[in-house]
Amino acid sequence: MTTAGTVAEGATVWLTGLPSAGKTTIAHALAERLRAGGRRVEVLDGDEIREFLSAGLGFTRADRHTNVQRIGFVAELLASHGVLALVPVIAPYADSRAAVRARHRANGTGYLEVHVATPVDVCAVRDVKGLYAKQAAGELTGLTGVDDPYEVPQDPDLRIETEGHTVAESAAAVHALLVERGLTT
Ligand code: ADP
């Protein structure tokens, strides 16, 4: 709880992982819990961003990098105004993630990286958007984790397994990290 006149500390919480790993689901469950606790929260949904902020960008290495930098910039702006910016976006390249983290650090804004470490075979069964099926059928190429790179975070603030866990449990694990870092109670 913040007292009148003080602004809660914001931060960016980047949920990185393969398509269908659970990033979006966890972000929204966590957002609900944080809002119920009185925090200002924004979920920067990857698909929405691609429609507006990153319209025209594709899925080459360069475009994926640009997309992540733009999202990182917006997340940081929000975070610097006391918002918890939850970012469920694949961000497959370590150097893209490192650049976002470095800019947050340089500006004194909190940044946490959460690796949603669902194995590719589990993601392919979930296949929320049908992307794995399309790739298998030869209708799509460049699917992260299948025929496009995913560089596994080497030193995330938190790594969670979603397999065998409920959404509430996974969201609680990220919530516990925020409590530990003094970002919520
Ligand atoms: P992503 O945003 O990573 O592409 P989504 O969140 O859209 O993935 O989809 C993940 C799917 O996995 C959802 O259908 C969700 O209900 C399911 N799921 C099963 N267990 C979990 C869990 N513990 N955490 C998050 N999602 C889970």
PDB file of C-alpha atoms and ligand atoms in Angstrom:
ATOM      1  CA  MET A   1       0.000   0.000   0.000  1.00  0.00           C
ATOM      2  CA  THR A   2       1.330   3.447  -0.827  1.00  0.00           C
ATOM      3  CA  THR A   3       0.563   6.439   1.276  1.00  0.00           C
ATOM      4  CA  ALA A   4      -0.975   9.576  -0.209  1.00  0.00           C
ATOM      5  CA  GLY A   5       1.490  11.575  -2.233  1.00  0.00           C
ATOM      6  CA  THR A   6       3.981   8.770  -2.821  1.00  0.00           C
ATOM      7  CA  VAL A   7       4.230   6.923  -6.096  1.00  0.00           C
ATOM      8  CA  ALA A   8       4.804   3.175  -6.115  1.00  0.00           C
ATOM      9  CA  GLU A   9       7.969   2.073  -7.867  1.00  0.00           C
ATOM     10  CA  GLY A  10       7.350   0.802 -11.371  1.00  0.00           C
ATOM     11  CA  ALA A  11       9.264  -1.854 -13.270  1.00  0.00           C
ATOM     12  CA  THR A  12       9.258  -3.818 -16.464  1.00  0.00           C
ATOM     13  CA  VAL A  13       8.650  -7.547 -16.110  1.00  0.00           C
ATOM     14  CA  TRP A  14       9.585  -9.240 -19.371  1.00  0.00           C
ATOM     15  CA  LEU A  15       8.184 -12.728 -19.853  1.00  0.00           C
ATOM     16  CA  THR A  16      10.267 -14.410 -22.547  1.00  0.00           C
ATOM     17  CA  GLY A  17       9.712 -17.865 -23.980  1.00  0.00           C
ATOM     18  CA  LEU A  18       8.480 -19.876 -26.945  1.00  0.00           C
ATOM     19  CA  PRO A  19       5.083 -19.407 -28.599  1.00  0.00           C
ATOM     20  CA  SER A  20       2.396 -21.042 -26.414  1.00  0.00           C
ATOM     21  CA  ALA A  21       4.775 -21.224 -23.441  1.00  0.00           C
ATOM     22  CA  GLY A  22       2.220 -19.388 -21.276  1.00  0.00           C
ATOM     23  CA  LYS A  23       3.606 -15.825 -21.303  1.00  0.00           C
ATOM     24  CA  THR A  24       0.349 -14.025 -22.125  1.00  0.00           C
ATOM     25  CA  THR A  25      -1.772 -16.163 -19.831  1.00  0.00           C
ATOM     26  CA  ILE A  26       0.577 -15.623 -16.896  1.00  0.00           C
ATOM     27  CA  ALA A  27       0.853 -11.880 -17.603  1.00  0.00           C
ATOM     28  CA  HIS A  28      -2.914 -11.405 -17.486  1.00  0.00           C
ATOM     29  CA  ALA A  29      -3.360 -13.552 -14.374  1.00  0.00           C
ATOM     30  CA  LEU A  30      -0.575 -11.630 -12.667  1.00  0.00           C
ATOM     31  CA  ALA A  31      -2.014  -8.286 -13.821  1.00  0.00           C
ATOM     32  CA  GLU A  32      -5.358  -9.136 -12.281  1.00  0.00           C
ATOM     33  CA  ARG A  33      -3.737 -10.027  -8.986  1.00  0.00           C
ATOM     34  CA  LEU A  34      -1.596  -6.872  -8.933  1.00  0.00           C
ATOM     35  CA  ARG A  35      -4.527  -4.618  -9.825  1.00  0.00           C
ATOM     36  CA  ALA A  36      -6.556  -6.186  -7.031  1.00  0.00           C
ATOM     37  CA  GLY A  37      -3.686  -5.136  -4.751  1.00  0.00           C
ATOM     38  CA  GLY A  38      -3.960  -1.547  -5.977  1.00  0.00           C
ATOM     39  CA  ARG A  39      -1.036  -1.485  -8.421  1.00  0.00           C
ATOM     40  CA  ARG A  40      -1.175   0.211 -11.789  1.00  0.00           C
ATOM     41  CA  VAL A  41      -0.398  -2.415 -14.386  1.00  0.00           C
ATOM     42  CA  GLU A  42      -0.167  -2.516 -18.159  1.00  0.00           C
ATOM     43  CA  VAL A  43       0.202  -5.666 -20.245  1.00  0.00           C
ATOM     44  CA  LEU A  44       2.024  -4.904 -23.494  1.00  0.00           C
ATOM     45  CA  ASP A  45       0.582  -7.614 -25.663  1.00  0.00           C
ATOM     46  CA  GLY A  46       2.875  -8.681 -28.498  1.00  0.00           C
ATOM     47  CA  ASP A  47       0.167  -9.066 -31.128  1.00  0.00           C
ATOM     48  CA  GLU A  48      -1.399  -5.697 -30.345  1.00  0.00           C
ATOM     49  CA  ILE A  49       2.016  -4.044 -30.519  1.00  0.00           C
ATOM     50  CA  ARG A  50       2.723  -5.630 -33.884  1.00  0.00           C
ATOM     51  CA  GLU A  51      -0.559  -4.256 -35.198  1.00  0.00           C
ATOM     52  CA  PHE A  52       0.160  -0.692 -34.144  1.00  0.00           C
ATOM     53  CA  LEU A  53       3.591   0.249 -32.824  1.00  0.00           C
ATOM     54  CA  SER A  54       5.443  -2.257 -35.008  1.00  0.00           C
ATOM     55  CA  ALA A  55       3.154  -2.368 -38.041  1.00  0.00           C
ATOM     56  CA  GLY A  56       5.222  -3.253 -41.087  1.00  0.00           C
ATOM     57  CA  LEU A  57       7.875  -5.172 -39.191  1.00  0.00           C
ATOM     58  CA  GLY A  58       8.322  -8.831 -40.066  1.00  0.00           C
ATOM     59  CA  PHE A  59      10.115 -11.718 -38.422  1.00  0.00           C
ATOM     60  CA  THR A  60      13.690 -11.356 -39.637  1.00  0.00           C
ATOM     61  CA  ARG A  61      16.389 -11.092 -37.003  1.00  0.00           C
ATOM     62  CA  ALA A  62      16.623  -7.325 -37.554  1.00  0.00           C
ATOM     63  CA  ASP A  63      12.865  -6.787 -37.385  1.00  0.00           C
ATOM     64  CA  ARG A  64      12.475  -8.944 -34.299  1.00  0.00           C
ATOM     65  CA  HIS A  65      15.239  -6.900 -32.661  1.00  0.00           C
ATOM     66  CA  THR A  66      13.569  -3.598 -33.604  1.00  0.00           C
ATOM     67  CA  ASN A  67      10.237  -4.854 -32.296  1.00  0.00           C
ATOM     68  CA  VAL A  68      11.769  -5.753 -28.937  1.00  0.00           C
ATOM     69  CA  GLN A  69      13.560  -2.385 -28.662  1.00  0.00           C
ATOM     70  CA  ARG A  70      10.337  -0.481 -29.344  1.00  0.00           C
ATOM     71  CA  ILE A  71       8.419  -2.489 -26.782  1.00  0.00           C
ATOM     72  CA  GLY A  72      11.258  -2.055 -24.312  1.00  0.00           C
ATOM     73  CA  PHE A  73      11.145   1.705 -24.826  1.00  0.00           C
ATOM     74  CA  VAL A  74       7.409   1.922 -24.136  1.00  0.00           C
ATOM     75  CA  ALA A  75       7.642  -0.440 -21.156  1.00  0.00           C
ATOM     76  CA  GLU A  76      10.386   1.693 -19.669  1.00  0.00           C
ATOM     77  CA  LEU A  77       8.366   4.871 -20.097  1.00  0.00           C
ATOM     78  CA  LEU A  78       5.448   3.287 -18.274  1.00  0.00           C
ATOM     79  CA  ALA A  79       7.682   1.810 -15.583  1.00  0.00           C
ATOM     80  CA  SER A  80       9.336   5.173 -14.975  1.00  0.00           C
ATOM     81  CA  HIS A  81       5.876   6.510 -14.065  1.00  0.00           C
ATOM     82  CA  GLY A  82       5.157   3.888 -11.437  1.00  0.00           C
ATOM     83  CA  VAL A  83       3.463   1.323 -13.657  1.00  0.00           C
ATOM     84  CA  LEU A  84       4.273  -2.366 -13.578  1.00  0.00           C
ATOM     85  CA  ALA A  85       4.691  -3.056 -17.300  1.00  0.00           C
ATOM     86  CA  LEU A  86       4.215  -6.749 -18.010  1.00  0.00           C
ATOM     87  CA  VAL A  87       5.636  -7.791 -21.369  1.00  0.00           C
ATOM     88  CA  PRO A  88       4.681 -11.250 -22.650  1.00  0.00           C
ATOM     89  CA  VAL A  89       6.792 -11.127 -25.796  1.00  0.00           C
ATOM     90  CA  ILE A  90       9.031 -13.912 -27.181  1.00  0.00           C
ATOM     91  CA  ALA A  91      12.192 -11.742 -27.523  1.00  0.00           C
ATOM     92  CA  PRO A  92      14.255 -14.608 -28.953  1.00  0.00           C
ATOM     93  CA  TYR A  93      17.665 -12.917 -29.032  1.00  0.00           C
ATOM     94  CA  ALA A  94      19.871 -12.476 -25.975  1.00  0.00           C
ATOM     95  CA  ASP A  95      21.442  -9.268 -27.284  1.00  0.00           C
ATOM     96  CA  SER A  96      17.996  -7.674 -27.814  1.00  0.00           C
ATOM     97  CA  ARG A  97      16.991  -8.517 -24.248  1.00  0.00           C
ATOM     98  CA  ALA A  98      20.356  -7.310 -22.924  1.00  0.00           C
ATOM     99  CA  ALA A  99      19.956  -3.959 -24.707  1.00  0.00           C
ATOM    100  CA  VAL A 100      16.539  -3.418 -23.122  1.00  0.00           C
ATOM    101  CA  ARG A 101      17.877  -4.370 -19.705  1.00  0.00           C
ATOM    102  CA  ALA A 102      20.890  -2.063 -20.108  1.00  0.00           C
ATOM    103  CA  ARG A 103      18.731   0.946 -20.987  1.00  0.00           C
ATOM    104  CA  HIS A 104      16.516   0.332 -17.970  1.00  0.00           C
ATOM    105  CA  ARG A 105      19.618   0.095 -15.776  1.00  0.00           C
ATOM    106  CA  ALA A 106      21.130   3.257 -17.236  1.00  0.00           C
ATOM    107  CA  ASN A 107      17.944   5.159 -16.454  1.00  0.00           C
ATOM    108  CA  GLY A 108      17.523   3.637 -12.997  1.00  0.00           C
ATOM    109  CA  THR A 109      14.310   1.822 -13.947  1.00  0.00           C
ATOM    110  CA  GLY A 110      13.567  -1.670 -12.637  1.00  0.00           C
ATOM    111  CA  TYR A 111      13.749  -4.577 -15.063  1.00  0.00           C
ATOM    112  CA  LEU A 112      13.086  -8.240 -14.378  1.00  0.00           C
ATOM    113  CA  GLU A 113      13.468 -11.070 -16.849  1.00  0.00           C
ATOM    114  CA  VAL A 114      11.285 -14.141 -16.409  1.00  0.00           C
ATOM    115  CA  HIS A 115      11.955 -17.144 -18.606  1.00  0.00           C
ATOM    116  CA  VAL A 116       8.752 -19.102 -19.146  1.00  0.00           C
ATOM    117  CA  ALA A 117      10.614 -22.317 -19.845  1.00  0.00           C
ATOM    118  CA  THR A 118       7.963 -24.567 -21.333  1.00  0.00           C
ATOM    119  CA  PRO A 119       9.606 -27.212 -23.566  1.00  0.00           C
ATOM    120  CA  VAL A 120       8.917 -26.955 -27.289  1.00  0.00           C
ATOM    121  CA  ASP A 121       7.098 -30.303 -27.455  1.00  0.00           C
ATOM    122  CA  VAL A 122       4.625 -29.119 -24.791  1.00  0.00           C
ATOM    123  CA  CYS A 123       4.184 -25.767 -26.587  1.00  0.00           C
ATOM    124  CA  ALA A 124       3.538 -27.606 -29.852  1.00  0.00           C
ATOM    125  CA  VAL A 125       0.712 -29.594 -28.243  1.00  0.00           C
ATOM    126  CA  ARG A 126      -0.858 -26.441 -26.739  1.00  0.00           C
ATOM    127  CA  ASP A 127      -0.432 -24.594 -30.040  1.00  0.00           C
ATOM    128  CA  VAL A 128      -2.760 -21.752 -29.040  1.00  0.00           C
ATOM    129  CA  LYS A 129      -2.523 -19.961 -32.383  1.00  0.00           C
ATOM    130  CA  GLY A 130      -2.024 -23.016 -34.592  1.00  0.00           C
ATOM    131  CA  LEU A 131       1.492 -21.897 -35.521  1.00  0.00           C
ATOM    132  CA  TYR A 132       3.203 -25.229 -34.806  1.00  0.00           C
ATOM    133  CA  ALA A 133       0.646 -27.065 -36.960  1.00  0.00           C
ATOM    134  CA  LYS A 134       1.149 -24.581 -39.779  1.00  0.00           C
ATOM    135  CA  GLN A 135       4.910 -24.955 -39.563  1.00  0.00           C
ATOM    136  CA  ALA A 136       4.613 -28.744 -39.607  1.00  0.00           C
ATOM    137  CA  ALA A 137       2.339 -28.520 -42.647  1.00  0.00           C
ATOM    138  CA  GLY A 138       4.852 -26.330 -44.462  1.00  0.00           C
ATOM    139  CA  GLU A 139       2.522 -23.325 -44.455  1.00  0.00           C
ATOM    140  CA  LEU A 140       4.807 -21.195 -42.295  1.00  0.00           C
ATOM    141  CA  THR A 141       8.552 -20.905 -41.787  1.00  0.00           C
ATOM    142  CA  GLY A 142      10.603 -19.063 -39.194  1.00  0.00           C
ATOM    143  CA  LEU A 143       8.779 -20.298 -36.107  1.00  0.00           C
ATOM    144  CA  THR A 144      10.741 -19.501 -32.980  1.00  0.00           C
ATOM    145  CA  GLY A 145      12.086 -22.621 -31.306  1.00  0.00           C
ATOM    146  CA  VAL A 146      11.395 -24.809 -34.347  1.00  0.00           C
ATOM    147  CA  ASP A 147      13.074 -23.386 -37.440  1.00  0.00           C
ATOM    148  CA  ASP A 148      14.057 -19.989 -36.032  1.00  0.00           C
ATOM    149  CA  PRO A 149      16.392 -19.370 -33.086  1.00  0.00           C
ATOM    150  CA  TYR A 150      15.415 -18.992 -29.461  1.00  0.00           C
ATOM    151  CA  GLU A 151      18.377 -18.082 -27.290  1.00  0.00           C
ATOM    152  CA  VAL A 152      17.600 -19.418 -23.833  1.00  0.00           C
ATOM    153  CA  PRO A 153      18.215 -16.770 -21.134  1.00  0.00           C
ATOM    154  CA  GLN A 154      21.389 -17.684 -19.261  1.00  0.00           C
ATOM    155  CA  ASP A 155      20.741 -15.684 -16.120  1.00  0.00           C
ATOM    156  CA  PRO A 156      17.079 -14.695 -15.828  1.00  0.00           C
ATOM    157  CA  ASP A 157      15.712 -13.250 -12.582  1.00  0.00           C
ATOM    158  CA  LEU A 158      13.329 -16.192 -12.558  1.00  0.00           C
ATOM    159  CA  ARG A 159      12.830 -19.315 -14.620  1.00  0.00           C
ATOM    160  CA  ILE A 160       9.489 -21.088 -14.349  1.00  0.00           C
ATOM    161  CA  GLU A 161       8.205 -24.410 -15.602  1.00  0.00           C
ATOM    162  CA  THR A 162       4.510 -24.308 -16.498  1.00  0.00           C
ATOM    163  CA  GLU A 163       4.143 -28.001 -17.267  1.00  0.00           C
ATOM    164  CA  GLY A 164       2.273 -29.673 -14.418  1.00  0.00           C
ATOM    165  CA  HIS A 165       1.429 -26.321 -12.844  1.00  0.00           C
ATOM    166  CA  THR A 166      -1.761 -24.287 -12.880  1.00  0.00           C
ATOM    167  CA  VAL A 167      -1.834 -20.767 -14.302  1.00  0.00           C
ATOM    168  CA  ALA A 168      -2.457 -19.462 -10.778  1.00  0.00           C
ATOM    169  CA  GLU A 169       0.682 -21.234  -9.525  1.00  0.00           C
ATOM    170  CA  SER A 170       2.791 -19.826 -12.346  1.00  0.00           C
ATOM    171  CA  ALA A 171       1.441 -16.311 -11.791  1.00  0.00           C
ATOM    172  CA  ALA A 172       2.091 -16.708  -8.064  1.00  0.00           C
ATOM    173  CA  ALA A 173       5.735 -17.564  -8.759  1.00  0.00           C
ATOM    174  CA  VAL A 174       6.211 -14.274 -10.632  1.00  0.00           C
ATOM    175  CA  HIS A 175       4.229 -12.414  -7.973  1.00  0.00           C
ATOM    176  CA  ALA A 176       6.583 -13.810  -5.317  1.00  0.00           C
ATOM    177  CA  LEU A 177       9.544 -12.428  -7.265  1.00  0.00           C
ATOM    178  CA  LEU A 178       7.936  -8.975  -7.280  1.00  0.00           C
ATOM    179  CA  VAL A 179       7.368  -9.198  -3.528  1.00  0.00           C
ATOM    180  CA  GLU A 180      10.976 -10.285  -3.013  1.00  0.00           C
ATOM    181  CA  ARG A 181      12.194  -7.276  -5.025  1.00  0.00           C
ATOM    182  CA  GLY A 182       9.978  -4.881  -3.075  1.00  0.00           C
ATOM    183  CA  LEU A 183       7.757  -4.068  -6.045  1.00  0.00           C
ATOM    184  CA  THR A 184       4.520  -5.154  -4.436  1.00  0.00           C
ATOM    185  CA  THR A 185       3.277  -6.441  -1.119  1.00  0.00           C
TER     186      THR A 185
HETATM  187  P1  ADP B   1       2.258 -17.411 -25.146  1.00  0.00           P
HETATM  188  O1  ADP B   1       1.761 -16.047 -24.766  1.00  0.00           O
HETATM  189  O2  ADP B   1       3.526 -17.792 -24.448  1.00  0.00           O
HETATM  190  O3  ADP B   1       2.331 -17.615 -26.622  1.00  0.00           O
HETATM  191  P2  ADP B   1      -0.319 -18.289 -24.161  1.00  0.00           P
HETATM  192  O4  ADP B   1      -0.338 -17.729 -22.785  1.00  0.00           O
HETATM  193  O5  ADP B   1      -1.070 -17.557 -25.225  1.00  0.00           O
HETATM  194  O6  ADP B   1       1.193 -18.508 -24.613  1.00  0.00           O
HETATM  195  O7  ADP B   1      -0.848 -19.787 -24.132  1.00  0.00           O
HETATM  196  C1  ADP B   1      -0.430 -20.714 -23.165  1.00  0.00           C
HETATM  197  C2  ADP B   1      -1.444 -21.841 -23.052  1.00  0.00           C
HETATM  198  O8  ADP B   1      -0.968 -22.771 -22.086  1.00  0.00           O
HETATM  199  C3  ADP B   1      -2.817 -21.373 -22.605  1.00  0.00           C
HETATM  200  O9  ADP B   1      -3.811 -22.111 -23.280  1.00  0.00           O
HETATM  201  C4  ADP B   1      -2.801 -21.716 -21.115  1.00  0.00           C
HETATM  202  O10 ADP B   1      -4.092 -21.954 -20.596  1.00  0.00           O
HETATM  203  C5  ADP B   1      -1.973 -22.996 -21.107  1.00  0.00           C
HETATM  204  N1  ADP B   1      -1.328 -23.285 -19.805  1.00  0.00           N
HETATM  205  C6  ADP B   1      -1.343 -24.457 -19.161  1.00  0.00           C
HETATM  206  N2  ADP B   1      -0.686 -24.401 -18.001  1.00  0.00           N
HETATM  207  C7  ADP B   1      -0.218 -23.128 -17.885  1.00  0.00           C
HETATM  208  C8  ADP B   1       0.541 -22.446 -16.882  1.00  0.00           C
HETATM  209  N3  ADP B   1       0.944 -23.045 -15.753  1.00  0.00           N
HETATM  210  N4  ADP B   1       0.850 -21.148 -17.097  1.00  0.00           N
HETATM  211  C9  ADP B   1       0.453 -20.535 -18.235  1.00  0.00           C
HETATM  212  N5  ADP B   1      -0.267 -21.123 -19.221  1.00  0.00           N
HETATM  213  C10 ADP B   1      -0.616 -22.418 -19.052  1.00  0.00           C
END
